[in-house]
Amino acid sequence: ANIHQGMLCVFQDECLGQGSFTRVFKGTKVDIREGEEHRTQVLLKVLDANHKDYWEAFFEASSMMSQISHKHLLLVYGVSVHGAKNIMVQELVKYGALDLYLKRKGSVSVSCKLDIAKQLALALNFLDEKNIVHGNICAKNVLLAREGDPSQETSPFIKLSDPGIKVSLLDRNVILDRIPWVGPELLQDPPILSLDSDKWSFGATLWEIFNNGETPLKDWDLEMKRRFYGTYQQLEPSQWTELADMITQCMDYQPASRPSCRVVIRQLNNLITSDYEVLHASEAPER
Ligand code: ATP
Ligand code: MG
């Protein structure tokens, strides 16, 4: 696919996976600079043909991501909206989605998890300062670029992925299915999407991180999920009080009562430097 002048993308047929409206492939980006060819491995995210009417929203997500730059935000090179296919060209992140990684690994150290949580909070803070709502924060949209290895003293490194189709355009059932990540205010009539909604999603993502990538409310049907919010329920609290508190503060049914990014970062810093890790290290594999 021809993406834009001077950049050419070559498909490889290996399909890496699929999302709600997309399928992803590995590819190679070829740039010609000063007569020389530069090749980069990329990820090509293709909008499903049966969701083509979403192309404008898909384009919007790509352009939002390609216009901002932060070390913990996924790099988006560009998008092609011509021809039959809509393709987003993005950085290929080595270890893929965080939920799958945590499930695969089984036990990742507490300090690694805290590190990941803090990096995500930094990305969120950046978006917050720019007044940009992400709208689809969850562990599967957190990508792992580098593993943490305590014995080598290397820390993990994450990149927050693009949000995909704007949540406000989605059908009610798709939004219901995103419980418990989607802020409850998105199920109101009219739905309200704000920066505070990302805080709720951040809380749900923290829950996933500290439950080793487990899917919250897995196998619940839409009616059960709707009732979960309808009766103001909370996810099963973590045994670690400080962490459980932070998750509950983020997942406050009152959007305005959720903590600011600064407060979240400060609390995470406290947990990182406290004896918390030592105290709870033995509990880490379970929860
Ligand atoms: P959503 O539509 O809610 O974003 P999703 O994240 O599962 O759902 P996609 O964003 O299309 O859908 O991604 C599909 C899968 O491909 C992801 O779950 C992840 O495992 C993998 N993936 C996505 N982006 C990248 C990337 N840049 N590098 C490596 N793997 C990726
Ligand atoms: Mg995604």
PDB file of C-alpha atoms and ligand atoms in Angstrom:
ATOM      1  CA  ALA A   1       0.000   0.000   0.000  1.00  0.00           C
ATOM      2  CA  ASN A   2       1.191   3.459  -0.830  1.00  0.00           C
ATOM      3  CA  ILE A   3       0.926   5.502   2.304  1.00  0.00           C
ATOM      4  CA  HIS A   4       2.148   8.917   1.357  1.00  0.00           C
ATOM      5  CA  GLN A   5       4.864  10.414  -0.754  1.00  0.00           C
ATOM      6  CA  GLY A   6       8.222   8.916  -0.086  1.00  0.00           C
ATOM      7  CA  MET A   7       6.895   6.169   2.148  1.00  0.00           C
ATOM      8  CA  LEU A   8       5.994   2.777   0.897  1.00  0.00           C
ATOM      9  CA  CYS A   9       4.655  -0.096   2.878  1.00  0.00           C
ATOM     10  CA  VAL A  10       5.020  -3.729   2.068  1.00  0.00           C
ATOM     11  CA  PHE A  11       2.657  -6.244   3.568  1.00  0.00           C
ATOM     12  CA  GLN A  12       3.715  -9.492   5.051  1.00  0.00           C
ATOM     13  CA  ASP A  13       0.880 -11.946   5.259  1.00  0.00           C
ATOM     14  CA  GLU A  14       1.397 -12.803   8.898  1.00  0.00           C
ATOM     15  CA  CYS A  15      -1.778 -11.677  10.656  1.00  0.00           C
ATOM     16  CA  LEU A  16      -0.862 -10.881  14.247  1.00  0.00           C
ATOM     17  CA  GLY A  17      -4.326 -10.577  15.645  1.00  0.00           C
ATOM     18  CA  GLN A  18      -7.515  -8.624  15.553  1.00  0.00           C
ATOM     19  CA  GLY A  19      -9.378  -5.979  17.475  1.00  0.00           C
ATOM     20  CA  SER A  20     -12.972  -4.811  17.614  1.00  0.00           C
ATOM     21  CA  PHE A  21     -12.884  -3.326  14.117  1.00  0.00           C
ATOM     22  CA  THR A  22      -9.413  -4.052  12.877  1.00  0.00           C
ATOM     23  CA  ARG A  23      -6.928  -6.714  11.901  1.00  0.00           C
ATOM     24  CA  VAL A  24      -3.206  -6.245  12.392  1.00  0.00           C
ATOM     25  CA  PHE A  25      -0.322  -7.397  10.222  1.00  0.00           C
ATOM     26  CA  LYS A  26       3.416  -7.150  10.311  1.00  0.00           C
ATOM     27  CA  GLY A  27       4.877  -5.084   7.514  1.00  0.00           C
ATOM     28  CA  THR A  28       7.930  -3.233   6.334  1.00  0.00           C
ATOM     29  CA  LYS A  29       8.099   0.485   5.775  1.00  0.00           C
ATOM     30  CA  VAL A  30      10.497   1.609   3.095  1.00  0.00           C
ATOM     31  CA  ASP A  31      11.607   5.234   3.040  1.00  0.00           C
ATOM     32  CA  ILE A  32      13.817   6.662   0.373  1.00  0.00           C
ATOM     33  CA  ARG A  33      16.030   9.345   1.858  1.00  0.00           C
ATOM     34  CA  GLU A  34      18.837  10.909  -0.157  1.00  0.00           C
ATOM     35  CA  GLY A  35      18.614   8.073  -2.619  1.00  0.00           C
ATOM     36  CA  GLU A  36      19.016   5.466   0.078  1.00  0.00           C
ATOM     37  CA  GLU A  37      16.503   2.894   1.135  1.00  0.00           C
ATOM     38  CA  HIS A  38      15.616   2.661   4.825  1.00  0.00           C
ATOM     39  CA  ARG A  39      13.563  -0.285   6.027  1.00  0.00           C
ATOM     40  CA  THR A  40      11.627  -0.377   9.276  1.00  0.00           C
ATOM     41  CA  GLN A  41       9.435  -3.133  10.624  1.00  0.00           C
ATOM     42  CA  VAL A  42       5.971  -1.745  11.249  1.00  0.00           C
ATOM     43  CA  LEU A  43       2.546  -2.820  12.314  1.00  0.00           C
ATOM     44  CA  LEU A  44      -0.258  -2.313   9.815  1.00  0.00           C
ATOM     45  CA  LYS A  45      -3.684  -1.943  11.314  1.00  0.00           C
ATOM     46  CA  VAL A  46      -6.398  -2.484   8.730  1.00  0.00           C
ATOM     47  CA  LEU A  47      -9.978  -1.371   9.298  1.00  0.00           C
ATOM     48  CA  ASP A  48     -12.377  -4.263   8.615  1.00  0.00           C
ATOM     49  CA  ALA A  49     -14.272  -3.930   5.333  1.00  0.00           C
ATOM     50  CA  ASN A  50     -17.597  -4.397   7.142  1.00  0.00           C
ATOM     51  CA  HIS A  51     -16.840  -1.430   9.391  1.00  0.00           C
ATOM     52  CA  LYS A  52     -15.874   0.896   6.571  1.00  0.00           C
ATOM     53  CA  ASP A  53     -18.342   3.583   7.599  1.00  0.00           C
ATOM     54  CA  TYR A  54     -16.056   4.182  10.561  1.00  0.00           C
ATOM     55  CA  TRP A  55     -13.188   5.305   8.336  1.00  0.00           C
ATOM     56  CA  GLU A  56     -13.435   8.940   9.396  1.00  0.00           C
ATOM     57  CA  ALA A  57     -13.176   8.006  13.070  1.00  0.00           C
ATOM     58  CA  PHE A  58     -10.334   5.628  12.245  1.00  0.00           C
ATOM     59  CA  PHE A  59      -8.547   8.454  10.462  1.00  0.00           C
ATOM     60  CA  GLU A  60      -9.184  10.746  13.409  1.00  0.00           C
ATOM     61  CA  ALA A  61      -7.573   8.268  15.829  1.00  0.00           C
ATOM     62  CA  SER A  62      -4.522   7.955  13.574  1.00  0.00           C
ATOM     63  CA  SER A  63      -4.078  11.651  13.103  1.00  0.00           C
ATOM     64  CA  MET A  64      -4.500  12.315  16.817  1.00  0.00           C
ATOM     65  CA  MET A  65      -1.754   9.798  17.566  1.00  0.00           C
ATOM     66  CA  SER A  66       0.564  11.017  14.815  1.00  0.00           C
ATOM     67  CA  GLN A  67       0.314  14.623  15.965  1.00  0.00           C
ATOM     68  CA  ILE A  68       1.429  14.059  19.516  1.00  0.00           C
ATOM     69  CA  SER A  69       4.681  12.677  20.740  1.00  0.00           C
ATOM     70  CA  HIS A  70       5.553  11.180  24.106  1.00  0.00           C
ATOM     71  CA  LYS A  71       7.867   8.338  25.023  1.00  0.00           C
ATOM     72  CA  HIS A  72       4.988   6.315  26.424  1.00  0.00           C
ATOM     73  CA  LEU A  73       2.654   6.872  23.481  1.00  0.00           C
ATOM     74  CA  LEU A  74       2.734   4.605  20.463  1.00  0.00           C
ATOM     75  CA  LEU A  75       4.298   6.136  17.377  1.00  0.00           C
ATOM     76  CA  VAL A  76       1.888   6.342  14.440  1.00  0.00           C
ATOM     77  CA  TYR A  77       3.597   7.024  11.119  1.00  0.00           C
ATOM     78  CA  GLY A  78       0.554   7.724   9.034  1.00  0.00           C
ATOM     79  CA  VAL A  79      -2.629   6.440   7.517  1.00  0.00           C
ATOM     80  CA  SER A  80      -3.930   5.624   4.095  1.00  0.00           C
ATOM     81  CA  VAL A  81      -7.584   6.341   3.502  1.00  0.00           C
ATOM     82  CA  HIS A  82      -7.467   5.940  -0.241  1.00  0.00           C
ATOM     83  CA  GLY A  83      -8.601   2.965  -2.231  1.00  0.00           C
ATOM     84  CA  ALA A  84     -10.473   0.099  -0.729  1.00  0.00           C
ATOM     85  CA  LYS A  85      -8.409  -0.243   2.417  1.00  0.00           C
ATOM     86  CA  ASN A  86      -7.918   2.004   5.418  1.00  0.00           C
ATOM     87  CA  ILE A  87      -4.549   1.269   6.958  1.00  0.00           C
ATOM     88  CA  MET A  88      -2.848   2.762   9.984  1.00  0.00           C
ATOM     89  CA  VAL A  89       0.930   2.392   9.950  1.00  0.00           C
ATOM     90  CA  GLN A  90       2.427   2.210  13.416  1.00  0.00           C
ATOM     91  CA  GLU A  91       5.488   1.277  15.327  1.00  0.00           C
ATOM     92  CA  LEU A  92       5.719  -2.477  15.915  1.00  0.00           C
ATOM     93  CA  VAL A  93       5.990  -3.030  19.641  1.00  0.00           C
ATOM     94  CA  LYS A  94       8.054  -6.094  20.462  1.00  0.00           C
ATOM     95  CA  TYR A  95       6.187  -7.801  23.296  1.00  0.00           C
ATOM     96  CA  GLY A  96       2.676  -6.846  22.182  1.00  0.00           C
ATOM     97  CA  ALA A  97      -0.342  -6.318  24.413  1.00  0.00           C
ATOM     98  CA  LEU A  98       0.245  -6.114  28.164  1.00  0.00           C
ATOM     99  CA  ASP A  99      -2.714  -8.297  29.220  1.00  0.00           C
ATOM    100  CA  LEU A 100      -1.475 -11.202  27.108  1.00  0.00           C
ATOM    101  CA  TYR A 101       2.067 -10.675  28.305  1.00  0.00           C
ATOM    102  CA  LEU A 102       1.061 -10.733  31.980  1.00  0.00           C
ATOM    103  CA  LYS A 103      -1.063 -13.852  31.433  1.00  0.00           C
ATOM    104  CA  ARG A 104       1.770 -15.568  29.606  1.00  0.00           C
ATOM    105  CA  LYS A 105       4.387 -14.707  32.210  1.00  0.00           C
ATOM    106  CA  GLY A 106       2.216 -15.613  35.169  1.00  0.00           C
ATOM    107  CA  SER A 107       4.231 -13.705  37.688  1.00  0.00           C
ATOM    108  CA  VAL A 108       5.762 -10.324  37.085  1.00  0.00           C
ATOM    109  CA  SER A 109       7.350  -8.585  40.066  1.00  0.00           C
ATOM    110  CA  VAL A 110       5.504  -5.920  42.025  1.00  0.00           C
ATOM    111  CA  SER A 111       8.153  -3.340  41.219  1.00  0.00           C
ATOM    112  CA  CYS A 112       7.728  -4.036  37.486  1.00  0.00           C
ATOM    113  CA  LYS A 113       3.976  -3.617  37.791  1.00  0.00           C
ATOM    114  CA  LEU A 114       4.365  -0.357  39.699  1.00  0.00           C
ATOM    115  CA  ASP A 115       6.775   0.846  37.029  1.00  0.00           C
ATOM    116  CA  ILE A 116       4.281   0.030  34.281  1.00  0.00           C
ATOM    117  CA  ALA A 117       1.483   1.738  36.212  1.00  0.00           C
ATOM    118  CA  LYS A 118       3.585   4.858  36.631  1.00  0.00           C
ATOM    119  CA  GLN A 119       4.532   4.993  32.949  1.00  0.00           C
ATOM    120  CA  LEU A 120       0.866   4.712  32.018  1.00  0.00           C
ATOM    121  CA  ALA A 121       0.041   7.498  34.473  1.00  0.00           C
ATOM    122  CA  LEU A 122       2.734   9.658  32.839  1.00  0.00           C
ATOM    123  CA  ALA A 123       1.180   9.068  29.408  1.00  0.00           C
ATOM    124  CA  LEU A 124      -2.209   9.949  30.851  1.00  0.00           C
ATOM    125  CA  ASN A 125      -0.840  13.093  32.462  1.00  0.00           C
ATOM    126  CA  PHE A 126       0.607  14.162  29.119  1.00  0.00           C
ATOM    127  CA  LEU A 127      -2.766  13.679  27.370  1.00  0.00           C
ATOM    128  CA  ASP A 128      -4.479  15.441  30.256  1.00  0.00           C
ATOM    129  CA  GLU A 129      -2.244  18.496  29.890  1.00  0.00           C
ATOM    130  CA  LYS A 130      -2.953  18.550  26.169  1.00  0.00           C
ATOM    131  CA  ASN A 131      -6.663  18.208  26.899  1.00  0.00           C
ATOM    132  CA  ILE A 132      -6.883  15.031  24.825  1.00  0.00           C
ATOM    133  CA  VAL A 133      -9.278  12.260  25.800  1.00  0.00           C
ATOM    134  CA  HIS A 134      -8.010   8.806  24.858  1.00  0.00           C
ATOM    135  CA  GLY A 135     -11.225   6.911  25.486  1.00  0.00           C
ATOM    136  CA  ASN A 136      -9.976   3.321  25.279  1.00  0.00           C
ATOM    137  CA  ILE A 137      -7.437   2.731  28.019  1.00  0.00           C
ATOM    138  CA  CYS A 138      -7.162  -0.934  28.975  1.00  0.00           C
ATOM    139  CA  ALA A 139      -4.348  -3.460  29.345  1.00  0.00           C
ATOM    140  CA  LYS A 140      -4.749  -4.718  25.785  1.00  0.00           C
ATOM    141  CA  ASN A 141      -4.089  -1.204  24.550  1.00  0.00           C
ATOM    142  CA  VAL A 142      -0.923  -0.938  26.612  1.00  0.00           C
ATOM    143  CA  LEU A 143       1.932  -2.385  24.583  1.00  0.00           C
ATOM    144  CA  LEU A 144       5.184  -3.625  26.023  1.00  0.00           C
ATOM    145  CA  ALA A 145       8.310  -2.432  24.251  1.00  0.00           C
ATOM    146  CA  ARG A 146      10.799  -3.813  26.759  1.00  0.00           C
ATOM    147  CA  GLU A 147      10.607  -6.452  29.463  1.00  0.00           C
ATOM    148  CA  GLY A 148      11.782  -5.685  32.955  1.00  0.00           C
ATOM    149  CA  ASP A 149      14.478  -7.896  34.334  1.00  0.00           C
ATOM    150  CA  PRO A 150      15.304  -7.276  38.006  1.00  0.00           C
ATOM    151  CA  SER A 151      18.477  -9.400  37.792  1.00  0.00           C
ATOM    152  CA  GLN A 152      19.769  -7.174  34.969  1.00  0.00           C
ATOM    153  CA  GLU A 153      18.350  -4.064  36.626  1.00  0.00           C
ATOM    154  CA  THR A 154      16.393  -3.161  33.504  1.00  0.00           C
ATOM    155  CA  SER A 155      12.915  -1.768  33.835  1.00  0.00           C
ATOM    156  CA  PRO A 156       9.936  -2.481  31.582  1.00  0.00           C
ATOM    157  CA  PHE A 157       8.864   0.101  29.000  1.00  0.00           C
ATOM    158  CA  ILE A 158       5.331   0.613  27.793  1.00  0.00           C
ATOM    159  CA  LYS A 159       3.583   2.484  24.991  1.00  0.00           C
ATOM    160  CA  LEU A 160      -0.084   3.361  25.070  1.00  0.00           C
ATOM    161  CA  SER A 161      -1.741   2.333  21.805  1.00  0.00           C
ATOM    162  CA  ASP A 162      -4.262   4.274  19.711  1.00  0.00           C
ATOM    163  CA  PRO A 163      -7.863   4.308  20.975  1.00  0.00           C
ATOM    164  CA  GLY A 164      -9.388   3.037  17.735  1.00  0.00           C
ATOM    165  CA  ILE A 165     -12.932   4.181  16.906  1.00  0.00           C
ATOM    166  CA  LYS A 166     -14.112   6.960  19.213  1.00  0.00           C
ATOM    167  CA  VAL A 167     -16.154   5.503  22.035  1.00  0.00           C
ATOM    168  CA  SER A 168     -18.943   8.067  21.576  1.00  0.00           C
ATOM    169  CA  LEU A 169     -19.637   6.662  18.090  1.00  0.00           C
ATOM    170  CA  LEU A 170     -19.994   3.070  19.216  1.00  0.00           C
ATOM    171  CA  ASP A 171     -23.265   1.170  19.557  1.00  0.00           C
ATOM    172  CA  ARG A 172     -24.626   0.892  23.069  1.00  0.00           C
ATOM    173  CA  ASN A 173     -23.944  -2.846  23.185  1.00  0.00           C
ATOM    174  CA  VAL A 174     -20.290  -2.342  22.338  1.00  0.00           C
ATOM    175  CA  ILE A 175     -20.061   0.240  25.121  1.00  0.00           C
ATOM    176  CA  LEU A 176     -21.830  -2.106  27.563  1.00  0.00           C
ATOM    177  CA  ASP A 177     -19.337  -4.789  26.642  1.00  0.00           C
ATOM    178  CA  ARG A 178     -16.530  -2.389  27.614  1.00  0.00           C
ATOM    179  CA  ILE A 179     -17.715  -2.437  31.231  1.00  0.00           C
ATOM    180  CA  PRO A 180     -15.713  -2.190  33.538  1.00  0.00           C
ATOM    181  CA  TRP A 181     -13.231  -0.078  31.500  1.00  0.00           C
ATOM    182  CA  VAL A 182     -15.648   2.507  30.198  1.00  0.00           C
ATOM    183  CA  GLY A 183     -16.650   5.269  32.619  1.00  0.00           C
ATOM    184  CA  PRO A 184     -20.268   4.845  33.810  1.00  0.00           C
ATOM    185  CA  GLU A 185     -21.031   8.362  32.552  1.00  0.00           C
ATOM    186  CA  LEU A 186     -20.786   7.013  28.997  1.00  0.00           C
ATOM    187  CA  LEU A 187     -23.926   4.970  29.567  1.00  0.00           C
ATOM    188  CA  GLN A 188     -25.947   7.986  30.643  1.00  0.00           C
ATOM    189  CA  ASP A 189     -28.344   9.716  28.312  1.00  0.00           C
ATOM    190  CA  PRO A 190     -26.726  11.751  26.861  1.00  0.00           C
ATOM    191  CA  PRO A 191     -23.340  10.076  27.314  1.00  0.00           C
ATOM    192  CA  ILE A 192     -20.600  12.259  28.733  1.00  0.00           C
ATOM    193  CA  LEU A 193     -17.004  11.709  27.699  1.00  0.00           C
ATOM    194  CA  SER A 194     -14.300  13.758  29.402  1.00  0.00           C
ATOM    195  CA  LEU A 195     -10.753  13.530  30.682  1.00  0.00           C
ATOM    196  CA  ASP A 196     -12.239  12.073  33.871  1.00  0.00           C
ATOM    197  CA  SER A 197     -13.446   9.050  31.900  1.00  0.00           C
ATOM    198  CA  ASP A 198      -9.829   8.094  31.205  1.00  0.00           C
ATOM    199  CA  LYS A 199      -9.170   8.073  34.966  1.00  0.00           C
ATOM    200  CA  TRP A 200     -11.871   5.458  35.442  1.00  0.00           C
ATOM    201  CA  SER A 201     -10.341   3.346  32.654  1.00  0.00           C
ATOM    202  CA  PHE A 202      -6.919   3.808  34.220  1.00  0.00           C
ATOM    203  CA  GLY A 203      -8.328   2.373  37.471  1.00  0.00           C
ATOM    204  CA  ALA A 204      -9.676  -0.691  35.664  1.00  0.00           C
ATOM    205  CA  THR A 205      -6.317  -1.099  33.897  1.00  0.00           C
ATOM    206  CA  LEU A 206      -4.476  -0.942  37.238  1.00  0.00           C
ATOM    207  CA  TRP A 207      -6.751  -3.752  38.395  1.00  0.00           C
ATOM    208  CA  GLU A 208      -5.745  -5.822  35.340  1.00  0.00           C
ATOM    209  CA  ILE A 209      -2.042  -5.144  35.852  1.00  0.00           C
ATOM    210  CA  PHE A 210      -2.113  -6.222  39.484  1.00  0.00           C
ATOM    211  CA  ASN A 211      -4.244  -9.268  38.692  1.00  0.00           C
ATOM    212  CA  ASN A 212      -1.715 -10.573  36.168  1.00  0.00           C
ATOM    213  CA  GLY A 213      -3.706  -9.619  33.086  1.00  0.00           C
ATOM    214  CA  GLU A 214      -6.872 -11.329  34.266  1.00  0.00           C
ATOM    215  CA  THR A 215      -9.979 -10.004  32.490  1.00  0.00           C
ATOM    216  CA  PRO A 216     -12.330  -8.301  34.944  1.00  0.00           C
ATOM    217  CA  LEU A 217     -15.986  -9.428  34.682  1.00  0.00           C
ATOM    218  CA  LYS A 218     -14.963 -12.055  32.173  1.00  0.00           C
ATOM    219  CA  ASP A 219     -17.909 -14.019  30.702  1.00  0.00           C
ATOM    220  CA  TRP A 220     -20.469 -11.621  32.181  1.00  0.00           C
ATOM    221  CA  ASP A 221     -23.283 -10.921  29.732  1.00  0.00           C
ATOM    222  CA  LEU A 222     -24.342  -7.391  28.823  1.00  0.00           C
ATOM    223  CA  GLU A 223     -27.314  -7.363  31.198  1.00  0.00           C
ATOM    224  CA  MET A 224     -25.113  -8.414  34.134  1.00  0.00           C
ATOM    225  CA  LYS A 225     -22.588  -5.760  33.201  1.00  0.00           C
ATOM    226  CA  ARG A 226     -25.292  -3.125  32.946  1.00  0.00           C
ATOM    227  CA  ARG A 227     -26.534  -4.083  36.397  1.00  0.00           C
ATOM    228  CA  PHE A 228     -22.992  -3.880  37.770  1.00  0.00           C
ATOM    229  CA  TYR A 229     -22.911  -0.159  36.988  1.00  0.00           C
ATOM    230  CA  GLY A 230     -26.627   0.272  37.725  1.00  0.00           C
ATOM    231  CA  THR A 231     -26.026  -0.807  41.312  1.00  0.00           C
ATOM    232  CA  TYR A 232     -22.740   1.104  41.702  1.00  0.00           C
ATOM    233  CA  GLN A 233     -20.581  -1.944  42.232  1.00  0.00           C
ATOM    234  CA  GLN A 234     -16.801  -2.087  42.405  1.00  0.00           C
ATOM    235  CA  LEU A 235     -14.300  -4.668  41.185  1.00  0.00           C
ATOM    236  CA  GLU A 236     -13.090  -7.187  43.727  1.00  0.00           C
ATOM    237  CA  PRO A 237     -10.583  -5.240  45.828  1.00  0.00           C
ATOM    238  CA  SER A 238      -6.922  -6.118  45.869  1.00  0.00           C
ATOM    239  CA  GLN A 239      -5.423  -7.307  49.173  1.00  0.00           C
ATOM    240  CA  TRP A 240      -3.023  -4.397  49.022  1.00  0.00           C
ATOM    241  CA  THR A 241      -4.954  -1.642  50.706  1.00  0.00           C
ATOM    242  CA  GLU A 242      -3.060   1.279  49.188  1.00  0.00           C
ATOM    243  CA  LEU A 243      -3.496  -0.081  45.701  1.00  0.00           C
ATOM    244  CA  ALA A 244      -7.131  -1.026  46.261  1.00  0.00           C
ATOM    245  CA  ASP A 245      -7.720   2.557  47.471  1.00  0.00           C
ATOM    246  CA  MET A 246      -6.161   4.023  44.359  1.00  0.00           C
ATOM    247  CA  ILE A 247      -8.297   1.833  42.098  1.00  0.00           C
ATOM    248  CA  THR A 248     -11.467   2.778  43.999  1.00  0.00           C
ATOM    249  CA  GLN A 249     -10.565   6.469  43.855  1.00  0.00           C
ATOM    250  CA  CYS A 250     -10.115   6.273  40.065  1.00  0.00           C
ATOM    251  CA  MET A 251     -13.275   4.206  39.638  1.00  0.00           C
ATOM    252  CA  ASP A 252     -15.444   6.755  41.420  1.00  0.00           C
ATOM    253  CA  TYR A 253     -18.974   6.918  39.987  1.00  0.00           C
ATOM    254  CA  GLN A 254     -18.718  10.721  40.299  1.00  0.00           C
ATOM    255  CA  PRO A 255     -16.339  11.736  37.459  1.00  0.00           C
ATOM    256  CA  ALA A 256     -15.306  14.976  39.183  1.00  0.00           C
ATOM    257  CA  SER A 257     -14.242  13.118  42.344  1.00  0.00           C
ATOM    258  CA  ARG A 258     -11.582  11.050  40.569  1.00  0.00           C
ATOM    259  CA  PRO A 259      -8.006  12.035  41.436  1.00  0.00           C
ATOM    260  CA  SER A 260      -5.859  14.154  39.161  1.00  0.00           C
ATOM    261  CA  CYS A 261      -2.959  12.552  37.304  1.00  0.00           C
ATOM    262  CA  ARG A 262      -0.541  14.368  39.587  1.00  0.00           C
ATOM    263  CA  VAL A 263      -2.088  12.790  42.667  1.00  0.00           C
ATOM    264  CA  VAL A 264      -2.012   9.352  41.044  1.00  0.00           C
ATOM    265  CA  ILE A 265       1.653   9.757  40.092  1.00  0.00           C
ATOM    266  CA  ARG A 266       2.532  10.944  43.593  1.00  0.00           C
ATOM    267  CA  GLN A 267       0.749   7.962  45.153  1.00  0.00           C
ATOM    268  CA  LEU A 268       2.513   5.573  42.794  1.00  0.00           C
ATOM    269  CA  ASN A 269       5.859   7.177  43.632  1.00  0.00           C
ATOM    270  CA  ASN A 270       5.111   6.634  47.314  1.00  0.00           C
ATOM    271  CA  LEU A 271       4.393   2.973  46.686  1.00  0.00           C
ATOM    272  CA  ILE A 272       7.554   2.629  44.609  1.00  0.00           C
ATOM    273  CA  THR A 273       9.797   4.069  47.309  1.00  0.00           C
ATOM    274  CA  SER A 274       8.022   2.577  50.326  1.00  0.00           C
ATOM    275  CA  ASP A 275       8.713  -0.798  51.864  1.00  0.00           C
ATOM    276  CA  TYR A 276       5.560  -1.844  50.136  1.00  0.00           C
ATOM    277  CA  GLU A 277       7.443  -4.058  47.722  1.00  0.00           C
ATOM    278  CA  VAL A 278       9.363  -5.806  50.439  1.00  0.00           C
ATOM    279  CA  LEU A 279       6.256  -6.224  52.553  1.00  0.00           C
ATOM    280  CA  HIS A 280       4.191  -7.652  49.758  1.00  0.00           C
ATOM    281  CA  ALA A 281       6.784  -9.384  47.636  1.00  0.00           C
ATOM    282  CA  SER A 282       5.733 -12.821  48.815  1.00  0.00           C
ATOM    283  CA  GLU A 283       2.132 -12.154  47.838  1.00  0.00           C
ATOM    284  CA  ALA A 284       3.036 -11.050  44.352  1.00  0.00           C
ATOM    285  CA  PRO A 285       2.476 -14.284  42.427  1.00  0.00           C
ATOM    286  CA  GLU A 286      -1.110 -14.699  43.661  1.00  0.00           C
ATOM    287  CA  ARG A 287      -2.446 -11.224  43.282  1.00  0.00           C
TER     288      ARG A 287
HETATM  289  P1  ATP B   1      -9.301  -2.294  20.346  1.00  0.00           P
HETATM  290  O1  ATP B   1     -10.043  -2.307  19.058  1.00  0.00           O
HETATM  291  O2  ATP B   1     -10.182  -2.055  21.515  1.00  0.00           O
HETATM  292  O3  ATP B   1      -8.087  -1.449  20.313  1.00  0.00           O
HETATM  293  P2  ATP B   1      -7.396  -4.439  20.287  1.00  0.00           P
HETATM  294  O4  ATP B   1      -6.375  -3.602  20.959  1.00  0.00           O
HETATM  295  O5  ATP B   1      -7.426  -5.886  20.625  1.00  0.00           O
HETATM  296  O6  ATP B   1      -8.828  -3.834  20.517  1.00  0.00           O
HETATM  297  P3  ATP B   1      -6.083  -3.748  17.860  1.00  0.00           P
HETATM  298  O7  ATP B   1      -5.683  -2.425  18.377  1.00  0.00           O
HETATM  299  O8  ATP B   1      -6.503  -3.861  16.428  1.00  0.00           O
HETATM  300  O9  ATP B   1      -7.258  -4.322  18.712  1.00  0.00           O
HETATM  301  O10 ATP B   1      -4.882  -4.770  18.092  1.00  0.00           O
HETATM  302  C1  ATP B   1      -5.029  -6.166  17.931  1.00  0.00           C
HETATM  303  C2  ATP B   1      -3.912  -6.867  18.680  1.00  0.00           C
HETATM  304  O11 ATP B   1      -2.674  -6.678  17.988  1.00  0.00           O
HETATM  305  C3  ATP B   1      -3.649  -6.303  20.072  1.00  0.00           C
HETATM  306  O12 ATP B   1      -4.447  -6.927  21.042  1.00  0.00           O
HETATM  307  C4  ATP B   1      -2.175  -6.563  20.270  1.00  0.00           C
HETATM  308  O13 ATP B   1      -1.993  -7.869  20.768  1.00  0.00           O
HETATM  309  C5  ATP B   1      -1.601  -6.465  18.878  1.00  0.00           C
HETATM  310  N1  ATP B   1      -1.031  -5.134  18.592  1.00  0.00           N
HETATM  311  C6  ATP B   1      -1.719  -4.013  18.343  1.00  0.00           C
HETATM  312  N2  ATP B   1      -0.909  -2.980  18.067  1.00  0.00           N
HETATM  313  C7  ATP B   1       0.346  -3.454  18.131  1.00  0.00           C
HETATM  314  C8  ATP B   1       1.668  -2.861  17.928  1.00  0.00           C
HETATM  315  N3  ATP B   1       1.805  -1.586  17.585  1.00  0.00           N
HETATM  316  N4  ATP B   1       2.735  -3.673  18.091  1.00  0.00           N
HETATM  317  C9  ATP B   1       2.580  -4.967  18.417  1.00  0.00           C
HETATM  318  N5  ATP B   1       1.394  -5.572  18.610  1.00  0.00           N
HETATM  319  C10 ATP B   1       0.281  -4.836  18.466  1.00  0.00           C
HETATM  320 MG    MG B   2      -5.921  -1.621  20.373  1.00  0.00          MG
END
